[in-house]
Structures are given as C-alpha cells and as structure tokens.
mmCIF file of C-alpha atoms in Angstrom:
data_model
loop_
_atom_site.group_PDB
_atom_site.id
_atom_site.type_symbol
_atom_site.label_atom_id
_atom_site.label_comp_id
_atom_site.label_asym_id
_atom_site.label_seq_id
_atom_site.Cartn_x
_atom_site.Cartn_y
_atom_site.Cartn_z
ATOM 1 C CA MET A 1 112.669 -24.126 -38.478
ATOM 2 C CA ASN A 2 115.518 -24.455 -35.996
ATOM 3 C CA ARG A 3 116.176 -21.431 -33.839
ATOM 4 C CA VAL A 4 119.641 -20.064 -34.587
ATOM 5 C CA GLU A 5 121.592 -18.954 -31.513
ATOM 6 C CA GLU A 6 124.443 -16.512 -31.049
ATOM 7 C CA HIS A 7 127.124 -19.224 -30.931
ATOM 8 C CA ALA A 8 126.325 -20.421 -34.483
ATOM 9 C CA ALA A 9 128.653 -19.660 -37.393
ATOM 10 C CA LEU A 10 128.411 -16.155 -38.839
ATOM 11 C CA PRO A 11 126.862 -17.226 -42.189
ATOM 12 C CA SER A 12 124.095 -19.090 -40.347
ATOM 13 C CA ARG A 13 123.417 -16.098 -38.129
ATOM 14 C CA LEU A 14 123.310 -13.687 -41.054
ATOM 15 C CA LEU A 15 120.944 -16.010 -42.906
ATOM 16 C CA ALA A 16 118.705 -16.049 -39.842
ATOM 17 C CA TYR A 17 118.693 -12.254 -39.923
ATOM 18 C CA LEU A 18 117.848 -12.204 -43.632
ATOM 19 C CA ARG A 19 115.040 -14.721 -43.206
ATOM 20 C CA GLU A 20 113.490 -12.560 -40.520
ATOM 21 C CA ARG A 21 114.166 -9.033 -41.713
ATOM 22 C CA PHE A 22 114.922 -9.288 -45.431
ATOM 23 C CA PRO A 23 113.353 -12.391 -47.038
ATOM 24 C CA LEU A 24 115.251 -12.811 -50.284
ATOM 25 C CA LEU A 25 112.504 -14.411 -52.373
ATOM 26 C CA GLY A 26 109.923 -11.732 -51.640
ATOM 27 C CA ASN A 27 112.402 -8.909 -52.084
ATOM 28 C CA CYS A 28 113.740 -10.336 -55.343
ATOM 29 C CA LEU A 29 110.210 -10.561 -56.750
ATOM 30 C CA LEU A 30 109.453 -7.012 -55.634
ATOM 31 C CA ILE A 31 112.670 -5.664 -57.141
ATOM 32 C CA LEU A 32 112.272 -7.530 -60.434
ATOM 33 C CA SER A 33 108.749 -6.173 -60.926
ATOM 34 C CA PHE A 34 109.741 -2.657 -59.834
ATOM 35 C CA TYR A 35 112.832 -2.626 -62.024
ATOM 36 C CA SER A 36 111.124 -4.134 -65.067
ATOM 37 C CA SER A 37 108.238 -1.672 -65.137
ATOM 38 C CA ASN A 38 110.509 1.345 -64.753
ATOM 39 C CA GLN A 39 113.153 0.050 -67.148
ATOM 40 C CA PHE A 40 110.595 -0.756 -69.835
ATOM 41 C CA LEU A 41 108.927 2.617 -69.387
ATOM 42 C CA ALA A 42 112.293 4.369 -69.719
ATOM 43 C CA HIS A 43 112.982 2.422 -72.913
ATOM 44 C CA ALA A 44 109.524 3.135 -74.337
ATOM 45 C CA LEU A 45 109.961 6.859 -73.726
ATOM 46 C CA CYS A 46 113.514 7.022 -75.102
ATOM 47 C CA HIS A 47 112.989 4.683 -78.047
ATOM 48 C CA PRO A 48 109.318 4.897 -79.057
ATOM 49 C CA GLY A 49 108.041 1.850 -80.897
ATOM 50 C CA GLU A 50 111.122 -0.285 -80.239
ATOM 51 C CA PRO A 51 110.942 -3.610 -78.360
ATOM 52 C CA MET A 52 111.591 -3.699 -74.640
ATOM 53 C CA ARG A 53 114.990 -5.062 -73.592
ATOM 54 C CA TYR A 54 116.494 -7.267 -70.936
ATOM 55 C CA ASP A 55 120.291 -7.099 -70.946
ATOM 56 C CA TYR A 56 123.216 -7.150 -68.550
ATOM 57 C CA SER A 57 122.350 -3.664 -67.332
ATOM 58 C CA THR A 58 119.094 -5.167 -66.056
ATOM 59 C CA LEU A 59 121.012 -7.700 -63.993
ATOM 60 C CA CYS A 60 123.376 -5.019 -62.681
ATOM 61 C CA GLY A 61 120.475 -2.743 -61.828
ATOM 62 C CA CYS A 62 118.421 -5.415 -60.075
ATOM 63 C CA LEU A 63 121.387 -6.520 -57.970
ATOM 64 C CA THR A 64 122.100 -2.888 -57.128
ATOM 65 C CA LEU A 65 118.543 -2.388 -55.899
ATOM 66 C CA LEU A 66 118.679 -5.628 -53.915
ATOM 67 C CA CYS A 67 121.807 -4.412 -52.133
ATOM 68 C CA PHE A 68 120.303 -0.952 -51.710
ATOM 69 C CA PHE A 69 117.147 -2.235 -50.043
ATOM 70 C CA LEU A 70 119.307 -4.442 -47.823
ATOM 71 C CA HIS A 71 121.441 -1.548 -46.663
ATOM 72 C CA ILE A 72 118.303 0.501 -45.968
ATOM 73 C CA ARG A 73 116.944 -2.404 -43.912
ATOM 74 C CA ILE A 74 120.161 -2.477 -41.889
ATOM 75 C CA PHE A 75 120.140 1.301 -41.491
ATOM 76 C CA ASP A 76 116.584 1.077 -40.134
ATOM 77 C CA ASP A 77 117.532 -1.655 -37.690
ATOM 78 C CA HIS A 78 120.359 0.510 -36.381
ATOM 79 C CA LYS A 79 118.163 3.577 -36.165
ATOM 80 C CA ASP A 80 115.328 1.765 -34.379
ATOM 81 C CA TYR A 81 117.455 -0.581 -32.273
ATOM 82 C CA LEU A 82 116.494 0.672 -28.822
ATOM 83 C CA ASP A 83 112.792 0.895 -29.625
ATOM 84 C CA ASP A 84 112.853 -2.599 -31.131
ATOM 85 C CA CYS A 85 114.563 -3.971 -28.013
ATOM 86 C CA ARG A 86 111.567 -2.767 -26.045
ATOM 87 C CA HIS A 87 108.817 -3.811 -28.442
ATOM 88 C CA PHE A 88 110.310 -6.797 -30.317
ATOM 89 C CA PRO A 89 112.750 -8.533 -27.938
ATOM 90 C CA ASP A 90 112.499 -11.866 -29.780
ATOM 91 C CA ARG A 91 113.981 -10.601 -33.037
ATOM 92 C CA VAL A 92 117.310 -12.027 -34.153
ATOM 93 C CA LEU A 93 119.146 -8.754 -33.624
ATOM 94 C CA GLN A 94 117.572 -8.097 -30.248
ATOM 95 C CA ARG A 95 118.520 -11.613 -29.062
ATOM 96 C CA ASN A 96 122.116 -10.852 -30.051
ATOM 97 C CA VAL A 97 122.179 -13.641 -32.636
ATOM 98 C CA VAL A 98 123.712 -10.991 -34.866
ATOM 99 C CA THR A 99 125.242 -7.768 -33.633
ATOM 100 C CA LEU A 100 124.980 -4.219 -34.871
ATOM 101 C CA ASN A 101 128.664 -4.295 -35.731
ATOM 102 C CA GLU A 102 128.247 -7.407 -37.882
ATOM 103 C CA LEU A 103 125.351 -5.767 -39.676
ATOM 104 C CA LYS A 104 127.486 -2.679 -40.282
ATOM 105 C CA TRP A 105 129.951 -4.838 -42.178
ATOM 106 C CA LEU A 106 127.130 -6.461 -44.131
ATOM 107 C CA ALA A 107 125.771 -3.028 -45.061
ATOM 108 C CA ALA A 108 129.255 -1.860 -46.061
ATOM 109 C CA ALA A 109 129.628 -4.881 -48.336
ATOM 110 C CA ALA A 110 126.213 -4.220 -49.889
ATOM 111 C CA ILE A 111 127.076 -0.565 -50.516
ATOM 112 C CA ALA A 112 130.403 -1.523 -52.085
ATOM 113 C CA VAL A 113 128.615 -3.908 -54.456
ATOM 114 C CA GLU A 114 126.084 -1.198 -55.352
ATOM 115 C CA PHE A 115 128.728 1.267 -56.453
ATOM 116 C CA ALA A 116 130.806 -1.374 -58.226
ATOM 117 C CA LEU A 117 127.782 -2.348 -60.310
ATOM 118 C CA ALA A 118 126.897 1.292 -60.951
ATOM 119 C CA ALA A 119 130.451 1.909 -62.150
ATOM 120 C CA ILE A 120 130.004 -0.906 -64.659
ATOM 121 C CA ALA A 121 126.747 0.697 -65.852
ATOM 122 C CA GLY A 122 128.381 4.089 -66.365
ATOM 123 C CA PRO A 123 128.747 7.578 -64.866
ATOM 124 C CA ALA A 124 125.046 8.419 -65.075
ATOM 125 C CA ALA A 125 124.206 5.374 -62.947
ATOM 126 C CA VAL A 126 126.915 6.270 -60.427
ATOM 127 C CA LEU A 127 125.563 9.801 -60.029
ATOM 128 C CA SER A 128 121.951 8.657 -59.635
ATOM 129 C CA LEU A 129 122.939 6.001 -57.129
ATOM 130 C CA LEU A 130 125.061 8.495 -55.205
ATOM 131 C CA ILE A 131 122.076 10.824 -54.818
ATOM 132 C CA ALA A 132 119.863 7.972 -53.601
ATOM 133 C CA PHE A 133 122.618 6.795 -51.256
ATOM 134 C CA CYS A 134 123.043 10.259 -49.739
ATOM 135 C CA PHE A 135 119.302 10.377 -49.174
ATOM 136 C CA SER A 136 119.507 7.017 -47.381
ATOM 137 C CA LEU A 137 122.142 8.521 -45.084
ATOM 138 C CA LEU A 138 119.753 11.360 -44.304
ATOM 139 C CA MET A 139 117.095 8.738 -43.546
ATOM 140 C CA LEU A 140 119.525 7.016 -41.182
ATOM 141 C CA LYS A 141 120.047 10.312 -39.369
ATOM 142 C CA GLU A 142 116.320 11.076 -39.639
ATOM 143 C CA PHE A 143 117.200 14.272 -41.483
ATOM 144 C CA PHE A 144 118.699 15.562 -38.218
ATOM 145 C CA LEU A 145 115.122 16.261 -37.111
ATOM 146 C CA GLY A 146 114.419 12.934 -35.425
ATOM 147 C CA GLU A 147 112.290 13.929 -32.457
ATOM 148 C CA TRP A 148 110.498 16.675 -34.368
ATOM 149 C CA LEU A 149 109.662 14.328 -37.256
ATOM 150 C CA LYS A 150 108.595 11.472 -34.990
ATOM 151 C CA ARG A 151 105.958 13.713 -33.463
ATOM 152 C CA ARG A 152 104.610 14.193 -36.992
ATOM 153 C CA PHE A 153 104.220 10.578 -38.039
ATOM 154 C CA LEU A 154 102.554 11.183 -41.401
ATOM 155 C CA LEU A 155 105.171 13.746 -42.422
ATOM 156 C CA TYR A 156 107.901 11.373 -41.210
ATOM 157 C CA ALA A 157 106.670 8.608 -43.502
ATOM 158 C CA SER A 158 105.994 10.981 -46.406
ATOM 159 C CA VAL A 159 109.575 12.224 -46.417
ATOM 160 C CA HIS A 160 111.081 8.745 -46.131
ATOM 161 C CA MET A 161 109.018 7.453 -49.067
ATOM 162 C CA LEU A 162 110.825 9.909 -51.350
ATOM 163 C CA ILE A 163 113.508 7.249 -51.662
ATOM 164 C CA MET A 164 111.264 5.426 -54.160
ATOM 165 C CA PRO A 165 111.278 8.144 -56.865
ATOM 166 C CA LEU A 166 115.033 8.447 -56.368
ATOM 167 C CA LEU A 167 115.423 4.724 -56.992
ATOM 168 C CA ALA A 168 113.195 4.995 -60.056
ATOM 169 C CA MET A 169 115.560 7.672 -61.324
ATOM 170 C CA THR A 170 118.475 5.341 -60.620
ATOM 171 C CA ILE A 171 116.789 2.711 -62.784
ATOM 172 C CA TRP A 172 116.446 5.340 -65.505
ATOM 173 C CA SER A 173 120.204 5.885 -65.541
ATOM 174 C CA PHE A 174 120.981 2.162 -65.504
ATOM 175 C CA ALA A 175 118.536 1.489 -68.331
ATOM 176 C CA THR A 176 119.264 4.449 -70.606
ATOM 177 C CA LYS A 177 122.822 5.515 -69.630
ATOM 178 C CA ARG A 178 121.396 9.036 -69.384
ATOM 179 C CA PHE A 179 121.630 11.522 -66.526
ATOM 180 C CA LEU A 180 118.822 12.607 -64.219
ATOM 181 C CA TRP A 181 118.309 15.944 -65.921
ATOM 182 C CA GLN A 182 117.403 14.104 -69.123
ATOM 183 C CA ILE A 183 114.396 12.369 -67.564
ATOM 184 C CA PRO A 184 111.152 13.180 -69.432
ATOM 185 C CA VAL A 185 108.060 14.415 -67.637
ATOM 186 C CA TRP A 186 106.171 11.159 -68.191
ATOM 187 C CA TYR A 187 108.849 9.175 -66.408
ATOM 188 C CA LEU A 188 108.769 11.638 -63.526
ATOM 189 C CA LEU A 189 105.025 11.128 -63.377
ATOM 190 C CA TYR A 190 105.492 7.387 -63.022
ATOM 191 C CA SER A 191 108.072 8.059 -60.320
ATOM 192 C CA GLY A 192 105.142 9.594 -58.480
ATOM 193 C CA VAL A 193 103.280 6.327 -58.985
ATOM 194 C CA ASN A 194 106.196 4.526 -57.335
ATOM 195 C CA TYR A 195 105.976 6.929 -54.408
ATOM 196 C CA PHE A 196 102.291 6.281 -53.827
ATOM 197 C CA LEU A 197 102.652 2.524 -54.348
ATOM 198 C CA ALA A 198 105.180 2.453 -51.523
ATOM 199 C CA PHE A 199 103.020 4.752 -49.402
ATOM 200 C CA ASN A 200 100.087 2.396 -49.928
ATOM 201 C CA TRP A 201 102.124 -0.422 -48.381
ATOM 202 C CA GLU A 202 103.503 1.789 -45.612
ATOM 203 C CA ILE A 203 99.999 2.740 -44.476
ATOM 204 C CA SER A 204 98.558 -0.751 -44.868
ATOM 205 C CA ARG A 205 101.174 -2.443 -42.703
ATOM 206 C CA LYS A 206 100.497 -0.061 -39.821
ATOM 207 C CA ILE A 207 96.742 -0.456 -39.577
ATOM 208 C CA ARG A 208 95.700 -2.095 -36.321
ATOM 209 C CA VAL A 209 92.476 -2.848 -34.531
ATOM 210 C CA PRO A 210 92.122 -0.981 -31.204
ATOM 211 C CA GLU A 211 93.056 -3.978 -29.052
ATOM 212 C CA ASP A 212 96.323 -4.427 -30.971
ATOM 213 C CA GLU A 213 97.524 -0.862 -30.515
ATOM 214 C CA ARG A 214 100.650 -0.738 -28.356
ATOM 215 C CA GLU A 215 102.032 2.171 -26.405
ATOM 216 C CA GLY A 216 105.113 3.543 -28.122
ATOM 217 C CA LEU A 217 104.309 2.000 -31.522
ATOM 218 C CA ASP A 218 102.963 4.434 -34.083
ATOM 219 C CA SER A 219 100.150 3.455 -36.419
ATOM 220 C CA TYR A 220 97.947 5.159 -38.960
ATOM 221 C CA THR A 221 94.847 4.017 -37.126
ATOM 222 C CA ARG A 222 95.965 6.135 -34.169
ATOM 223 C CA ILE A 223 95.983 9.162 -36.469
ATOM 224 C CA PHE A 224 93.037 8.509 -38.780
ATOM 225 C CA GLY A 225 90.901 6.159 -36.727
ATOM 226 C CA THR A 226 90.154 2.465 -37.046
ATOM 227 C CA TYR A 227 88.670 2.823 -40.527
ATOM 228 C CA GLY A 228 90.028 6.175 -41.653
ATOM 229 C CA ALA A 229 93.458 4.684 -42.360
ATOM 230 C CA ALA A 230 91.912 1.990 -44.570
ATOM 231 C CA TYR A 231 90.013 4.645 -46.501
ATOM 232 C CA LEU A 232 93.280 6.544 -46.932
ATOM 233 C CA VAL A 233 94.751 3.424 -48.558
ATOM 234 C CA LEU A 234 91.932 3.532 -51.107
ATOM 235 C CA VAL A 235 92.593 7.205 -51.831
ATOM 236 C CA VAL A 236 96.285 6.477 -52.414
ATOM 237 C CA ARG A 237 95.403 3.611 -54.760
ATOM 238 C CA MET A 238 93.042 5.887 -56.672
ATOM 239 C CA ILE A 239 95.892 8.357 -57.150
ATOM 240 C CA ASP A 240 98.099 5.540 -58.459
ATOM 241 C CA THR A 241 95.389 4.436 -60.867
ATOM 242 C CA VAL A 242 94.884 7.942 -62.249
ATOM 243 C CA LEU A 243 98.606 8.648 -62.649
ATOM 244 C CA VAL A 244 99.413 5.379 -64.398
ATOM 245 C CA SER A 245 96.380 5.868 -66.651
ATOM 246 C CA LEU A 246 97.824 9.190 -67.800
ATOM 247 C CA VAL A 247 101.133 7.504 -68.621
ATOM 248 C CA ALA A 248 99.301 4.690 -70.414
ATOM 249 C CA TYR A 249 97.322 7.201 -72.477
ATOM 250 C CA HIS A 250 100.529 8.942 -73.518
ATOM 251 C CA LEU A 251 102.018 5.620 -74.640
ATOM 252 C CA GLY A 252 98.851 4.537 -76.424
ATOM 253 C CA LEU A 253 98.393 1.382 -74.364
ATOM 254 C CA SER A 254 95.325 -0.774 -74.901
ATOM 255 C CA LEU A 255 92.023 -0.768 -73.058
ATOM 256 C CA TRP A 256 93.073 -4.150 -71.674
ATOM 257 C CA PHE A 257 95.612 -2.385 -69.473
ATOM 258 C CA TYR A 258 93.078 0.062 -68.054
ATOM 259 C CA GLY A 259 90.733 -2.814 -67.313
ATOM 260 C CA LEU A 260 93.497 -4.720 -65.555
ATOM 261 C CA ILE A 261 94.419 -1.764 -63.357
ATOM 262 C CA VAL A 262 90.789 -1.192 -62.392
ATOM 263 C CA ALA A 263 90.340 -4.911 -61.705
ATOM 264 C CA LEU A 264 93.416 -4.862 -59.482
ATOM 265 C CA PHE A 265 91.963 -1.934 -57.563
ATOM 266 C CA MET A 266 88.669 -3.786 -57.120
ATOM 267 C CA VAL A 267 90.381 -6.955 -55.879
ATOM 268 C CA CYS A 268 92.267 -4.975 -53.249
ATOM 269 C CA LEU A 269 89.041 -3.190 -52.347
ATOM 270 C CA VAL A 270 87.824 -6.562 -51.073
ATOM 271 C CA GLY A 271 90.424 -6.403 -48.302
ATOM 272 C CA VAL A 272 89.182 -3.013 -47.146
ATOM 273 C CA ILE A 273 85.563 -4.199 -47.186
ATOM 274 C CA GLN A 274 86.493 -7.275 -45.148
ATOM 275 C CA TYR A 275 88.311 -5.105 -42.637
ATOM 276 C CA ARG A 276 85.420 -2.646 -42.420
ATOM 277 C CA PHE A 277 82.710 -5.230 -41.787
ATOM 278 C CA GLN A 278 84.740 -8.002 -40.115
ATOM 279 C CA THR A 279 87.183 -5.922 -38.115
ATOM 280 C CA SER A 280 89.805 -8.152 -36.507
ATOM 281 C CA THR A 281 93.536 -8.681 -36.184
ATOM 282 C CA THR A 282 93.335 -11.075 -39.132
ATOM 283 C CA THR A 283 91.582 -8.700 -41.527
ATOM 284 C CA ALA A 284 93.881 -5.852 -40.468
ATOM 285 C CA HIS A 285 96.906 -8.018 -41.253
ATOM 286 C CA ARG A 286 95.415 -8.958 -44.619
ATOM 287 C CA LEU A 287 95.536 -5.306 -45.639
ATOM 288 C CA SER A 288 99.337 -5.450 -45.662
ATOM 289 C CA ILE A 289 99.214 -8.651 -47.724
ATOM 290 C CA TYR A 290 96.869 -7.033 -50.233
ATOM 291 C CA ALA A 291 99.190 -4.022 -50.349
ATOM 292 C CA GLY A 292 102.244 -6.159 -51.085
ATOM 293 C CA VAL A 293 100.434 -8.047 -53.831
ATOM 294 C CA TYR A 294 99.117 -4.756 -55.204
ATOM 295 C CA ILE A 295 102.612 -3.283 -55.569
ATOM 296 C CA VAL A 296 104.022 -6.296 -57.400
ATOM 297 C CA ALA A 297 100.945 -6.838 -59.579
ATOM 298 C CA PHE A 298 100.732 -3.139 -60.464
ATOM 299 C CA ASP A 299 104.319 -3.048 -61.735
ATOM 300 C CA ILE A 300 104.004 -6.401 -63.489
ATOM 301 C CA ALA A 301 100.841 -5.204 -65.242
ATOM 302 C CA LEU A 302 102.664 -2.244 -66.785
ATOM 303 C CA ALA A 303 105.689 -4.356 -67.719
ATOM 304 C CA ILE A 304 103.538 -7.018 -69.389
ATOM 305 C CA GLU A 305 101.487 -4.463 -71.295
ATOM 306 C CA LEU A 306 104.612 -2.749 -72.620
ATOM 307 C CA VAL A 307 106.002 -6.117 -73.735
ATOM 308 C CA ARG A 308 102.656 -7.093 -75.258
ATOM 309 C CA THR A 309 102.484 -3.808 -77.156
ATOM 310 C CA PHE A 310 106.077 -3.424 -78.314
ATOM 311 C CA GLY A 311 107.660 -6.878 -77.922
ATOM 312 C CA ILE A 312 110.864 -7.776 -76.086
ATOM 313 C CA GLN A 313 114.478 -8.569 -76.889
ATOM 314 C CA PHE A 314 117.159 -10.249 -74.806
ATOM 315 C CA SER A 315 120.684 -8.969 -75.245
ATOM 316 C CA GLY A 316 124.082 -9.995 -73.932
ATOM 317 C CA THR A 317 125.318 -6.405 -73.827
ATOM 318 C CA LEU A 318 125.212 -3.617 -71.276
#
C-alpha cells in the first residue's frame, strides 16, 4: 500500500487515517453484530414470541454507532496525542499526514450525523444518545481526574468501559422507541455482558511478554504478571457466559445456544493455553485476535438463536 504523505488531498489523508486507526470493515462487522444482538433482545423482551425485526431504525442505529465509535476514536487520539508522539511516531497523525484540527472537524461531522439520525428515530433515542455523548466528553477529559486515574490503570479502564452499557441502552431506545427508565432488568443484565465483552478485549490487547514491555506504556501484564492477565481474561469470559446464560434461560432459548457459548469459550481458551505454554510476542498478539473474534461471535450467536427461535421480519418502516 502506498504511503500517503501530508501533501496529498484531504480525502486521501483521512482515508489513510481511517485505514490505520478505524478500519471500516472490521468496525462495521463489530457494530452490526453488537447492534443486532441488543436490538433483537430488546424486541424479544418487549414483544415476547414475535419475530425479530430489521427495519430502517436498524440502519439509523448502526450508522449512529459507527459515527459514535469514530468520534470516540478521534477523542482518544486527541487525548493521547503527546504520548503517541513519543511511542508511535510512525502513525498517520504523528507524521502530520492529518492534523488534530482536521480530525476535530471529522469528529464534529460524525457527531452531527449521530444526532440527526437519533432525531429521526425519536426523542427516546435522542435522550439516550445524549447521555452516551456526555459520557464520551467525560472520557475525553478523563473525568477531570486524569493523573489520578492513570496511576490506577485497572480503575481507569473499568470506568471507560461503562460506555458500552450506555450504547446498549441507546440501541434499546432506537429499537423500541422507549426511554431508558423503561428498560427491563434482563436487558440491563445483558448490558453487563456488553461491558465484560469489551473489557475482555481491552485486557487482551494489552497483554505483552516481558521483552515487549515499554516504559511509559501501560499493560495488564505489568499489573497481573505475564500469565495473570491471561487468566483474568478467562475469568471475564466466564462472567459473560454465566450472565448470557441467565438471559437465555429467561427467554427459553435452546440447549444449542448454551452449547455454542461454551464451545466459543473453549475455542478462545486455546489462545490462552498457547500463550501459557508457548509464550512469545506472536501468542500474546493472538490473544487480542481471539478477543475480537469472541466479541463478534458472542453477539452473533445470540442474534442467530433469537432469529432461529422466533423468526425474523424485514420492514421498510422506522
């Protein structure tokens, strides 16, 4: 792939940024699986026994999440700019191929699209999105506790991951046209699943072998040890499995679903075993790959089971 330089046209430079920091294909797949599982669950809880639905609200919601994740990515790149200049000087932003000011405009455009789509979906969606957006602003400002939180790396990540339940609640409002205070307990429980799914990936991508640790870059292996962080990933996945099993039991899903979730856990266990007994940069990196696949497959499994159990309809309405 040709290296894009700072004198290239703005669209080319922004595409270079997206390829590096926000790959559209991977993010679209992640968002579609995340949105589908939460939307179908919301529908199953609000309209028991009725078929699942894909309609224009699905498209609006997915595009909203795509823009939301993009603006969070840009917020993070602003927040971490100086550290990234020191540790990742070859990135597109650090090479000045794109500038912080250009990314501000891109984020502003994404945010405008988010709220325009939420307005189409209705007042409940606007309110839910507004709450998630305000939380993203707090993330940008590191909750006005930046240095204090950074010294407590696990707490720092735990607080930031709360954005995932808030986005699940946004999906609820897009899918049902209902407000946050109308969310049933079982949907809140699955919002917890979303939290731990994201945490699973957050931990996995920051597991490093001792020789790859770099001064100034935080990692979970620094906190929990070379293997302790990998074991923590397994604990988080166990929590996910238990929580989603409770939701599945409430909905009366089949044994096939439980078997699939356990099988998914066992497949990802292979990555931890490889890392434990063949510790290397390669096996450490594979943990993040397993984590990404786990998130998508986990959500797809629930979506497919709900469709298999209740059927699906496609509608041209909101």
